[in-house]
Amino acid sequence: MTASDTHRAIEAVWRIESAKVIAGLTRLTGDVGTAEDLAQDALVAALERWPESGVPDSPGAWLMATAKHRAIDLFRRGTLLERKHAELGHELSARQESPERDLDAAIDDHVGDDLLSLMFTACHPVLTTEARVALTLRLLGGLTTDEIARAFLVPKATIAQRIVRAKRTLAAARVPFEVPRGADLAARLSSVLEVIYLVFNEGYSATAGDDWMRPALCEDAIRLGRILAELVPLEPEVHGLVALMEIQASRSGARVGPAGEPILLLDQDRGRWDHLLIRRGLAALERAEAPGGGYGPYALQAAIAACHARARAPEETDWTRIVALYDALAQLVPSPVVDLNRAVALGMAFGPAAGLEVVDTLTSEPSLEAYHLLPAVRGDLLDKLGRFAEARAEFERAASLTRNARERTLLLERAARARSAR
C-alpha cells in the first residue's frame, strides 16, 4: 500500500470512528474541546505511524487505544485529575482506584449512549444554528474545518471561530454530557433533527455557489440520521427524517445534467432514480407510520416525497393526496413556505389558476420578500396560464434573488423562453 493509499485509508477510518472516540472521551473528561484534542492527537499519531507500519487490522480500536493513552498521560500530569476527582467525589480515593482503570471502563462501555449524548451536546439549543451545524459536522461527521468551510462557501476562519466559540459556550453553560429525559427529550431531539436536515438540504439544493448539489453533505446527513435511528429506534420522527432524506436523495443522479445543469422533478429520467434508496426510504416511512407513531412534520414530508417515488411517470403522481398532506403539514407547522409548496401541488392537481390564487396571497408576506422560490413559482404558474410577460418578470426577479449560479442560469433561461413566447 502506497503512502497516498494509507492516507486515504486513514481519512476513511477517521470519518467512521472519530465520533465514537470523541464521544467516549467527552464522557470521561466532561469537555468536548478536550475530548476532540485527544482524538486529534490519536489521528496525528496514525498519520505518523501507519504509513510505515501499515493500517492495523482494527484501526478504530487503535485510535481509541491511542486516545486512551493520551488521556492517561493527562491524568498522570494532573491536568484532568482535579476535574475527575470532583466528578467521582471521595469514592475514587476511598477505593484507591487509579484513574486509568476508571478510564478503561468509561470509554469501553455504552458506546451508543455516548454517541447519542454527543449528538445532543453538539446540537444543544444554547448554540446558534450555524454553530450547531459546524460542530456536528466536525465532531460527528469527521469533517475538517476546511471541508466544512468549502461545503458552506464561507471562509475557513469563520468556521474555525464558530467551532471554538461553540465549545466555549458549552463549557461556560456547563451543558451536561447526557441524553435528556422526559419532557426535555422532545425539544432537544427536535434540535438534533433540525441540524441533520439543514445539512442535508444544503447538500440537496445548495443555497450559493456554482454547484446545484453537494452530494457529500447529503451522504453525511443520511449517515447521521441512520445512526440516530439505531440509537433511538422508538422515535417515529427520526425514521420520518431518514425516510425523507433517503427518498429525496434517490433522485440525486437524475437532478443534474451532463454539464452540471439542474434538472427539475417533472423533467427527470425516473429510470435513473436510485431504487434501493427508495425502498430503504419507504421502509423507514413504514416505521414512522407504525401504530402509535402518528405523522410528525418529517414523516409528512416523507409521505409527500413517497408520492413522487411511487409514480412511474409524472402524470401518475397523486397530486390530490399531496395537497392533502400539505394541508396536514400546514396545520402541524404553519409556514409561508409550506403554503407556497401547497400552492404548487394545487396548481398540479386543479390547474395553475388554483395555485396562483394561493401564491398571490403570499406576495406581501415579509418572510418571503427575499425568497427566490416565491417569484419562481409565480412565474411558472403565470407561464402555464399564457401570461408570458408577467412570467418573464417573475423569473428575472427570482434569478436576481438566488445566490446559486446554476439556479440563476436556469431561471434566466426560463425568462428568455417566456420572452420569445410572447
CSV table of C-alpha atoms in Angstrom, one decimal:
chain,number,residue,atom,x,y,z
A,1,MET,CA,0.0,0.0,0.0
A,2,THR,CA,1.4,3.4,-1.0
A,3,ALA,CA,1.6,6.4,1.3
A,4,SER,CA,-1.3,8.0,-0.6
A,5,ASP,CA,-3.4,4.8,-0.2
A,6,THR,CA,-2.6,4.8,3.5
A,7,HIS,CA,-3.6,8.5,3.9
A,8,ARG,CA,-6.9,7.8,2.1
A,9,ALA,CA,-7.5,4.8,4.4
A,10,ILE,CA,-6.8,7.0,7.5
A,11,GLU,CA,-9.3,9.6,6.2
A,12,ALA,CA,-11.9,6.9,5.8
A,13,VAL,CA,-11.3,5.4,9.2
A,14,TRP,CA,-11.5,8.8,10.8
A,15,ARG,CA,-14.8,9.6,9.2
A,16,ILE,CA,-16.2,6.3,10.6
A,17,GLU,CA,-14.6,6.1,14.0
A,18,SER,CA,-13.8,9.6,15.2
A,19,ALA,CA,-17.3,10.3,16.6
A,20,LYS,CA,-17.1,7.2,18.8
A,21,VAL,CA,-13.6,8.2,20.1
A,22,ILE,CA,-14.7,11.8,20.8
A,23,ALA,CA,-17.9,10.6,22.5
A,24,GLY,CA,-16.2,8.2,24.8
A,25,LEU,CA,-13.5,10.8,25.8
A,26,THR,CA,-16.2,13.5,26.3
A,27,ARG,CA,-18.0,11.4,28.8
A,28,LEU,CA,-14.7,10.9,30.6
A,29,THR,CA,-13.4,14.4,30.6
A,30,GLY,CA,-16.7,16.3,30.7
A,31,ASP,CA,-15.4,18.7,28.0
A,32,VAL,CA,-16.0,18.4,24.2
A,33,GLY,CA,-12.9,20.5,23.4
A,34,THR,CA,-10.5,18.4,25.5
A,35,ALA,CA,-12.0,15.2,24.0
A,36,GLU,CA,-11.5,16.4,20.5
A,37,ASP,CA,-8.0,17.5,21.2
A,38,LEU,CA,-7.2,14.0,22.5
A,39,ALA,CA,-8.8,12.4,19.5
A,40,GLN,CA,-6.9,14.6,17.1
A,41,ASP,CA,-3.7,13.6,18.9
A,42,ALA,CA,-4.6,10.0,18.0
A,43,LEU,CA,-5.2,11.0,14.4
A,44,VAL,CA,-1.8,12.7,14.2
A,45,ALA,CA,-0.2,9.6,15.6
A,46,ALA,CA,-1.9,7.4,13.0
A,47,LEU,CA,-0.7,9.8,10.2
A,48,GLU,CA,2.9,9.4,11.6
A,49,ARG,CA,2.9,5.7,12.1
A,50,TRP,CA,0.6,3.9,9.7
A,51,PRO,CA,2.5,4.8,6.5
A,52,GLU,CA,5.4,2.8,7.9
A,53,SER,CA,3.7,0.1,10.0
A,54,GLY,CA,0.6,-0.3,7.8
A,55,VAL,CA,-3.1,0.1,8.7
A,56,PRO,CA,-3.9,-2.0,11.7
A,57,ASP,CA,-6.5,-4.8,11.4
A,58,SER,CA,-8.7,-2.9,13.8
A,59,PRO,CA,-7.9,0.8,13.0
A,60,GLY,CA,-10.8,2.1,15.1
A,61,ALA,CA,-9.6,0.2,18.1
A,62,TRP,CA,-6.1,1.5,17.5
A,63,LEU,CA,-7.3,5.1,17.5
A,64,MET,CA,-9.4,4.5,20.7
A,65,ALA,CA,-6.4,2.9,22.5
A,66,THR,CA,-4.1,5.7,21.5
A,67,ALA,CA,-6.6,8.3,22.6
A,68,LYS,CA,-6.9,6.5,25.9
A,69,HIS,CA,-3.1,6.6,26.5
A,70,ARG,CA,-3.1,10.3,25.8
A,71,ALA,CA,-5.9,10.8,28.3
A,72,ILE,CA,-4.0,8.7,30.8
A,73,ASP,CA,-0.9,10.9,30.3
A,74,LEU,CA,-3.1,13.9,31.1
A,75,PHE,CA,-4.4,12.3,34.2
A,76,ARG,CA,-0.9,11.5,35.4
A,77,ARG,CA,0.2,15.0,34.8
A,78,GLY,CA,-2.7,16.2,36.9
A,79,THR,CA,-4.3,18.1,34.0
A,80,LEU,CA,-7.6,16.3,34.4
A,81,LEU,CA,-7.2,14.8,37.8
A,82,GLU,CA,-8.8,17.6,39.7
A,83,ARG,CA,-11.9,17.6,37.5
A,84,LYS,CA,-12.1,13.8,37.7
A,85,HIS,CA,-11.9,13.8,41.4
A,86,ALA,CA,-14.6,16.4,41.6
A,87,GLU,CA,-16.8,14.1,39.5
A,88,LEU,CA,-16.1,10.9,41.4
A,89,GLY,CA,-16.0,12.6,44.8
A,90,HIS,CA,-14.3,10.7,47.6
A,91,GLU,CA,-15.3,7.3,46.3
A,92,LEU,CA,-12.3,7.0,44.0
A,93,SER,CA,-9.8,7.9,46.7
A,94,ALA,CA,-11.5,5.7,49.3
A,95,ARG,CA,-11.2,2.7,47.0
A,96,GLN,CA,-7.7,3.8,46.0
A,97,GLU,CA,-8.5,3.2,42.3
A,98,SER,CA,-6.4,4.6,39.6
A,99,PRO,CA,-7.8,7.0,37.0
A,100,GLU,CA,-6.5,4.6,34.4
A,101,ARG,CA,-8.9,1.8,35.5
A,102,ASP,CA,-11.8,4.2,35.5
A,103,LEU,CA,-10.8,5.5,32.1
A,104,ASP,CA,-11.0,2.0,30.6
A,105,ALA,CA,-14.5,1.4,31.9
A,106,ALA,CA,-15.7,4.9,30.9
A,107,ILE,CA,-14.6,4.5,27.3
A,108,ASP,CA,-15.4,0.9,26.7
A,109,ASP,CA,-19.0,0.9,28.0
A,110,HIS,CA,-22.1,2.4,26.5
A,111,VAL,CA,-20.7,3.5,23.1
A,112,GLY,CA,-24.3,4.0,21.8
A,113,ASP,CA,-25.2,6.2,24.8
A,114,ASP,CA,-22.1,8.2,24.3
A,115,LEU,CA,-22.7,8.8,20.6
A,116,LEU,CA,-26.3,9.9,21.4
A,117,SER,CA,-25.1,12.2,24.1
A,118,LEU,CA,-22.5,13.7,21.7
A,119,MET,CA,-25.3,14.4,19.2
A,120,PHE,CA,-27.4,16.2,21.9
A,121,THR,CA,-24.4,18.1,23.1
A,122,ALA,CA,-23.3,19.3,19.6
A,123,CYS,CA,-26.9,20.3,18.8
A,124,HIS,CA,-27.7,22.0,22.1
A,125,PRO,CA,-30.1,25.0,21.8
A,126,VAL,CA,-27.7,27.2,23.7
A,127,LEU,CA,-25.7,27.3,20.5
A,128,THR,CA,-26.7,29.3,17.4
A,129,THR,CA,-27.9,27.2,14.4
A,130,GLU,CA,-24.7,27.9,12.5
A,131,ALA,CA,-22.6,26.8,15.4
A,132,ARG,CA,-24.7,23.6,15.8
A,133,VAL,CA,-24.2,22.7,12.2
A,134,ALA,CA,-20.5,23.3,12.2
A,135,LEU,CA,-19.9,21.5,15.5
A,136,THR,CA,-22.0,18.5,14.4
A,137,LEU,CA,-20.1,18.1,11.1
A,138,ARG,CA,-16.8,18.5,13.0
A,139,LEU,CA,-17.5,16.1,15.9
A,140,LEU,CA,-19.9,13.6,14.3
A,141,GLY,CA,-19.2,13.9,10.6
A,142,GLY,CA,-15.5,13.8,11.0
A,143,LEU,CA,-15.1,16.7,8.6
A,144,THR,CA,-12.1,19.1,8.8
A,145,THR,CA,-12.6,22.8,9.2
A,146,ASP,CA,-11.5,23.2,5.5
A,147,GLU,CA,-14.2,20.8,4.3
A,148,ILE,CA,-17.0,22.5,6.3
A,149,ALA,CA,-15.9,25.9,5.0
A,150,ARG,CA,-15.9,24.6,1.4
A,151,ALA,CA,-19.3,23.0,1.8
A,152,PHE,CA,-20.9,26.2,3.1
A,153,LEU,CA,-18.9,28.6,1.0
A,154,VAL,CA,-17.6,30.6,4.0
A,155,PRO,CA,-14.0,31.4,5.0
A,156,LYS,CA,-12.2,28.8,6.9
A,157,ALA,CA,-11.5,31.3,9.7
A,158,THR,CA,-15.3,31.8,10.1
A,159,ILE,CA,-15.9,28.1,10.6
A,160,ALA,CA,-13.0,27.8,13.0
A,161,GLN,CA,-14.3,30.7,15.1
A,162,ARG,CA,-17.8,29.1,15.2
A,163,ILE,CA,-16.4,25.8,16.4
A,164,VAL,CA,-14.1,27.4,19.0
A,165,ARG,CA,-17.0,29.6,20.3
A,166,ALA,CA,-19.4,26.7,20.4
A,167,LYS,CA,-17.0,24.7,22.6
A,168,ARG,CA,-16.5,27.7,24.9
A,169,THR,CA,-20.3,28.2,25.1
A,170,LEU,CA,-20.9,24.6,26.0
A,171,ALA,CA,-18.2,24.7,28.7
A,172,ALA,CA,-19.4,28.1,30.1
A,173,ALA,CA,-23.1,26.9,30.2
A,174,ARG,CA,-22.0,23.6,31.9
A,175,VAL,CA,-24.0,21.6,29.4
A,176,PRO,CA,-24.2,18.1,30.8
A,177,PHE,CA,-23.0,15.2,28.5
A,178,GLU,CA,-26.1,13.2,28.7
A,179,VAL,CA,-29.3,12.1,26.9
A,180,PRO,CA,-32.1,14.4,28.0
A,181,ARG,CA,-35.1,12.7,29.7
A,182,GLY,CA,-38.8,13.3,30.0
A,183,ALA,CA,-40.2,16.5,28.7
A,184,ASP,CA,-36.8,17.8,27.6
A,185,LEU,CA,-36.2,15.0,25.2
A,186,ALA,CA,-38.7,16.0,22.5
A,187,ALA,CA,-37.4,19.6,22.3
A,188,ARG,CA,-33.8,18.6,22.3
A,189,LEU,CA,-34.4,15.8,19.7
A,190,SER,CA,-36.1,18.4,17.5
A,191,SER,CA,-32.9,20.4,17.6
A,192,VAL,CA,-30.8,17.4,16.5
A,193,LEU,CA,-33.2,16.6,13.7
A,194,GLU,CA,-33.2,20.2,12.5
A,195,VAL,CA,-29.4,20.3,12.3
A,196,ILE,CA,-29.2,17.0,10.3
A,197,TYR,CA,-31.9,18.2,7.9
A,198,LEU,CA,-30.2,21.6,7.5
A,199,VAL,CA,-27.0,19.7,6.5
A,200,PHE,CA,-29.0,17.5,4.0
A,201,ASN,CA,-30.8,20.5,2.5
A,202,GLU,CA,-27.6,22.4,1.9
A,203,GLY,CA,-26.3,19.3,0.0
A,204,TYR,CA,-29.5,18.7,-1.9
A,205,SER,CA,-30.1,22.3,-3.0
A,206,ALA,CA,-27.1,24.4,-2.4
A,207,THR,CA,-28.0,28.0,-1.4
A,208,ALA,CA,-25.0,29.5,-3.1
A,209,GLY,CA,-22.0,28.8,-5.3
A,210,ASP,CA,-21.5,27.1,-8.7
A,211,ASP,CA,-22.9,23.7,-7.9
A,212,TRP,CA,-26.6,22.7,-7.9
A,213,MET,CA,-25.9,19.9,-5.4
A,214,ARG,CA,-23.2,18.9,-2.9
A,215,PRO,CA,-23.8,15.1,-2.6
A,216,ALA,CA,-21.2,14.6,0.2
A,217,LEU,CA,-23.3,16.7,2.6
A,218,CYS,CA,-26.3,14.6,1.7
A,219,GLU,CA,-24.4,11.5,2.5
A,220,ASP,CA,-23.1,12.9,5.8
A,221,ALA,CA,-26.6,13.8,6.9
A,222,ILE,CA,-28.1,10.4,5.9
A,223,ARG,CA,-25.3,8.6,7.8
A,224,LEU,CA,-26.0,10.7,10.9
A,225,GLY,CA,-29.8,10.1,10.5
A,226,ARG,CA,-29.3,6.3,10.3
A,227,ILE,CA,-27.0,6.3,13.3
A,228,LEU,CA,-29.7,8.3,15.3
A,229,ALA,CA,-32.4,5.9,14.1
A,230,GLU,CA,-30.4,3.0,15.5
A,231,LEU,CA,-29.8,4.8,18.8
A,232,VAL,CA,-33.5,5.9,19.3
A,233,PRO,CA,-35.5,3.3,17.4
A,234,LEU,CA,-38.8,4.2,19.1
A,235,GLU,CA,-38.9,7.8,17.9
A,236,PRO,CA,-41.1,8.0,14.8
A,237,GLU,CA,-39.9,11.4,13.7
A,238,VAL,CA,-36.3,10.1,13.4
A,239,HIS,CA,-37.5,7.4,11.0
A,240,GLY,CA,-39.6,10.1,9.2
A,241,LEU,CA,-36.4,12.2,8.7
A,242,VAL,CA,-34.4,9.2,7.5
A,243,ALA,CA,-37.2,8.3,5.1
A,244,LEU,CA,-37.4,11.9,3.8
A,245,MET,CA,-33.7,12.2,3.2
A,246,GLU,CA,-33.3,8.7,1.5
A,247,ILE,CA,-36.3,9.3,-0.8
A,248,GLN,CA,-35.1,12.7,-1.8
A,249,ALA,CA,-31.5,11.5,-2.2
A,250,SER,CA,-32.7,8.8,-4.5
A,251,ARG,CA,-33.2,11.4,-7.2
A,252,SER,CA,-29.7,12.9,-7.0
A,253,GLY,CA,-28.3,11.2,-10.1
A,254,ALA,CA,-31.2,12.5,-12.2
A,255,ARG,CA,-31.2,16.1,-10.8
A,256,VAL,CA,-28.1,17.2,-12.5
A,257,GLY,CA,-27.3,17.1,-16.3
A,258,PRO,CA,-24.0,16.3,-18.0
A,259,ALA,CA,-22.8,19.9,-17.7
A,260,GLY,CA,-23.9,20.2,-14.1
A,261,GLU,CA,-27.2,22.0,-15.0
A,262,PRO,CA,-30.3,21.4,-12.8
A,263,ILE,CA,-33.0,19.1,-14.0
A,264,LEU,CA,-36.3,19.7,-12.3
A,265,LEU,CA,-38.5,17.0,-10.9
A,266,LEU,CA,-41.0,16.6,-13.7
A,267,ASP,CA,-38.2,16.5,-16.3
A,268,GLN,CA,-36.1,13.9,-14.7
A,269,ASP,CA,-35.4,10.4,-16.1
A,270,ARG,CA,-37.0,8.3,-13.4
A,271,GLY,CA,-35.1,5.3,-14.6
A,272,ARG,CA,-32.0,7.0,-13.1
A,273,TRP,CA,-33.5,7.2,-9.6
A,274,ASP,CA,-31.8,5.0,-7.0
A,275,HIS,CA,-34.5,2.4,-6.3
A,276,LEU,CA,-32.5,0.9,-3.4
A,277,LEU,CA,-32.7,4.2,-1.6
A,278,ILE,CA,-36.4,4.5,-2.4
A,279,ARG,CA,-37.0,1.1,-0.9
A,280,ARG,CA,-35.0,2.0,2.2
A,281,GLY,CA,-36.9,5.3,2.4
A,282,LEU,CA,-40.3,3.6,2.1
A,283,ALA,CA,-39.3,1.1,4.8
A,284,ALA,CA,-38.2,3.9,7.1
A,285,LEU,CA,-41.5,5.7,6.4
A,286,GLU,CA,-43.4,2.5,7.4
A,287,ARG,CA,-41.6,2.6,10.8
A,288,ALA,CA,-42.5,6.2,11.2
A,289,GLU,CA,-46.2,5.4,10.4
A,290,ALA,CA,-46.3,2.4,12.8
A,291,PRO,CA,-49.3,2.3,15.2
A,292,GLY,CA,-48.9,4.9,17.8
A,293,GLY,CA,-46.4,6.9,15.8
A,294,GLY,CA,-48.7,9.3,14.1
A,295,TYR,CA,-47.5,11.8,11.5
A,296,GLY,CA,-44.9,14.4,12.5
A,297,PRO,CA,-43.5,17.1,10.2
A,298,TYR,CA,-40.7,15.0,8.8
A,299,ALA,CA,-43.0,11.9,8.3
A,300,LEU,CA,-45.5,14.1,6.4
A,301,GLN,CA,-42.8,15.5,4.1
A,302,ALA,CA,-41.5,11.9,3.6
A,303,ALA,CA,-45.1,10.8,2.7
A,304,ILE,CA,-45.1,13.6,0.1
A,305,ALA,CA,-41.8,12.5,-1.3
A,306,ALA,CA,-43.1,8.9,-1.4
A,307,CYS,CA,-46.0,10.0,-3.7
A,308,HIS,CA,-43.4,11.1,-6.2
A,309,ALA,CA,-41.2,8.0,-5.7
A,310,ARG,CA,-44.2,5.7,-6.3
A,311,ALA,CA,-45.2,7.4,-9.6
A,312,ARG,CA,-43.6,5.7,-12.6
A,313,ALA,CA,-44.2,8.7,-14.7
A,314,PRO,CA,-45.0,12.4,-13.8
A,315,GLU,CA,-48.6,12.1,-14.9
A,316,GLU,CA,-49.2,9.2,-12.4
A,317,THR,CA,-48.3,11.4,-9.4
A,318,ASP,CA,-51.2,11.6,-6.9
A,319,TRP,CA,-51.3,15.4,-6.6
A,320,THR,CA,-54.6,15.3,-4.8
A,321,ARG,CA,-53.0,13.3,-2.0
A,322,ILE,CA,-50.0,15.6,-1.9
A,323,VAL,CA,-52.3,18.6,-1.4
A,324,ALA,CA,-54.0,16.8,1.5
A,325,LEU,CA,-50.6,16.0,3.0
A,326,TYR,CA,-49.6,19.7,2.7
A,327,ASP,CA,-52.9,20.7,4.4
A,328,ALA,CA,-51.9,18.4,7.3
A,329,LEU,CA,-48.4,19.8,7.4
A,330,ALA,CA,-49.7,23.4,7.4
A,331,GLN,CA,-51.9,22.5,10.4
A,332,LEU,CA,-49.0,21.0,12.2
A,333,VAL,CA,-46.3,23.6,11.4
A,334,PRO,CA,-47.9,26.7,9.8
A,335,SER,CA,-45.4,28.3,7.5
A,336,PRO,CA,-45.5,30.5,4.4
A,337,VAL,CA,-43.0,28.1,2.7
A,338,VAL,CA,-45.4,25.2,3.4
A,339,ASP,CA,-48.2,27.3,1.9
A,340,LEU,CA,-46.1,28.0,-1.2
A,341,ASN,CA,-45.3,24.3,-1.7
A,342,ARG,CA,-49.0,23.6,-1.2
A,343,ALA,CA,-49.8,26.1,-4.0
A,344,VAL,CA,-47.5,24.2,-6.4
A,345,ALA,CA,-49.4,21.0,-5.6
A,346,LEU,CA,-52.8,22.8,-6.0
A,347,GLY,CA,-51.6,24.0,-9.4
A,348,MET,CA,-50.7,20.5,-10.5
A,349,ALA,CA,-53.9,18.9,-9.1
A,350,PHE,CA,-56.5,21.5,-10.0
A,351,GLY,CA,-54.9,23.8,-12.6
A,352,PRO,CA,-52.4,26.7,-12.5
A,353,ALA,CA,-55.1,29.3,-11.7
A,354,ALA,CA,-55.9,27.5,-8.4
A,355,GLY,CA,-52.2,27.6,-7.5
A,356,LEU,CA,-51.8,31.2,-8.5
A,357,GLU,CA,-54.7,32.3,-6.3
A,358,VAL,CA,-52.8,31.0,-3.2
A,359,VAL,CA,-49.4,32.3,-4.3
A,360,ASP,CA,-50.9,35.8,-4.8
A,361,THR,CA,-51.9,35.8,-1.1
A,362,LEU,CA,-48.2,35.3,-0.2
A,363,THR,CA,-46.6,38.1,-2.2
A,364,SER,CA,-47.0,40.5,0.8
A,365,GLU,CA,-45.6,38.0,3.3
A,366,PRO,CA,-42.5,39.7,4.9
A,367,SER,CA,-40.6,36.5,5.5
A,368,LEU,CA,-40.8,35.6,1.7
A,369,GLU,CA,-39.7,39.0,0.5
A,370,ALA,CA,-36.2,37.8,-0.5
A,371,TYR,CA,-37.2,34.1,-1.0
A,372,HIS,CA,-36.4,33.4,-4.7
A,373,LEU,CA,-38.7,30.5,-5.0
A,374,LEU,CA,-41.8,32.7,-4.5
A,375,PRO,CA,-41.3,34.6,-7.8
A,376,ALA,CA,-40.0,31.4,-9.4
A,377,VAL,CA,-43.3,29.5,-8.5
A,378,ARG,CA,-45.4,32.5,-9.5
A,379,GLY,CA,-43.5,32.7,-12.8
A,380,ASP,CA,-44.1,29.0,-13.5
A,381,LEU,CA,-47.9,29.4,-12.9
A,382,LEU,CA,-48.1,32.5,-15.0
A,383,ASP,CA,-46.2,30.8,-17.8
A,384,LYS,CA,-48.7,27.9,-17.8
A,385,LEU,CA,-51.6,30.4,-18.0
A,386,GLY,CA,-50.0,32.0,-21.0
A,387,ARG,CA,-49.3,35.3,-19.2
A,388,PHE,CA,-45.7,35.3,-20.6
A,389,ALA,CA,-44.7,39.0,-20.0
A,390,GLU,CA,-45.6,38.6,-16.3
A,391,ALA,CA,-43.9,35.3,-16.1
A,392,ARG,CA,-40.7,36.7,-17.6
A,393,ALA,CA,-40.6,39.4,-15.0
A,394,GLU,CA,-41.1,36.9,-12.2
A,395,PHE,CA,-38.3,34.6,-13.5
A,396,GLU,CA,-35.9,37.5,-13.7
A,397,ARG,CA,-36.7,38.6,-10.2
A,398,ALA,CA,-36.2,35.1,-8.9
A,399,ALA,CA,-32.8,35.0,-10.8
A,400,SER,CA,-31.8,38.2,-9.1
A,401,LEU,CA,-32.6,36.8,-5.6
A,402,THR,CA,-30.9,33.4,-5.8
A,403,ARG,CA,-27.2,33.0,-4.8
A,404,ASN,CA,-26.8,29.7,-6.7
A,405,ALA,CA,-25.2,30.2,-10.1
A,406,ARG,CA,-26.7,27.1,-11.7
A,407,GLU,CA,-30.2,28.1,-10.5
A,408,ARG,CA,-29.7,31.6,-11.7
A,409,THR,CA,-28.9,30.3,-15.2
A,410,LEU,CA,-32.0,28.1,-15.2
A,411,LEU,CA,-34.3,30.9,-14.2
A,412,LEU,CA,-32.8,33.3,-16.8
A,413,GLU,CA,-33.3,30.6,-19.5
A,414,ARG,CA,-37.0,30.3,-18.5
A,415,ALA,CA,-37.3,34.1,-18.6
A,416,ALA,CA,-35.9,34.1,-22.2
A,417,ARG,CA,-38.3,31.4,-23.3
A,418,ALA,CA,-41.2,33.4,-21.8
A,419,ARG,CA,-40.0,36.4,-23.7
A,420,SER,CA,-39.8,34.5,-27.0
A,421,ALA,CA,-43.3,33.1,-26.4
A,422,ARG,CA,-45.0,36.5,-26.3
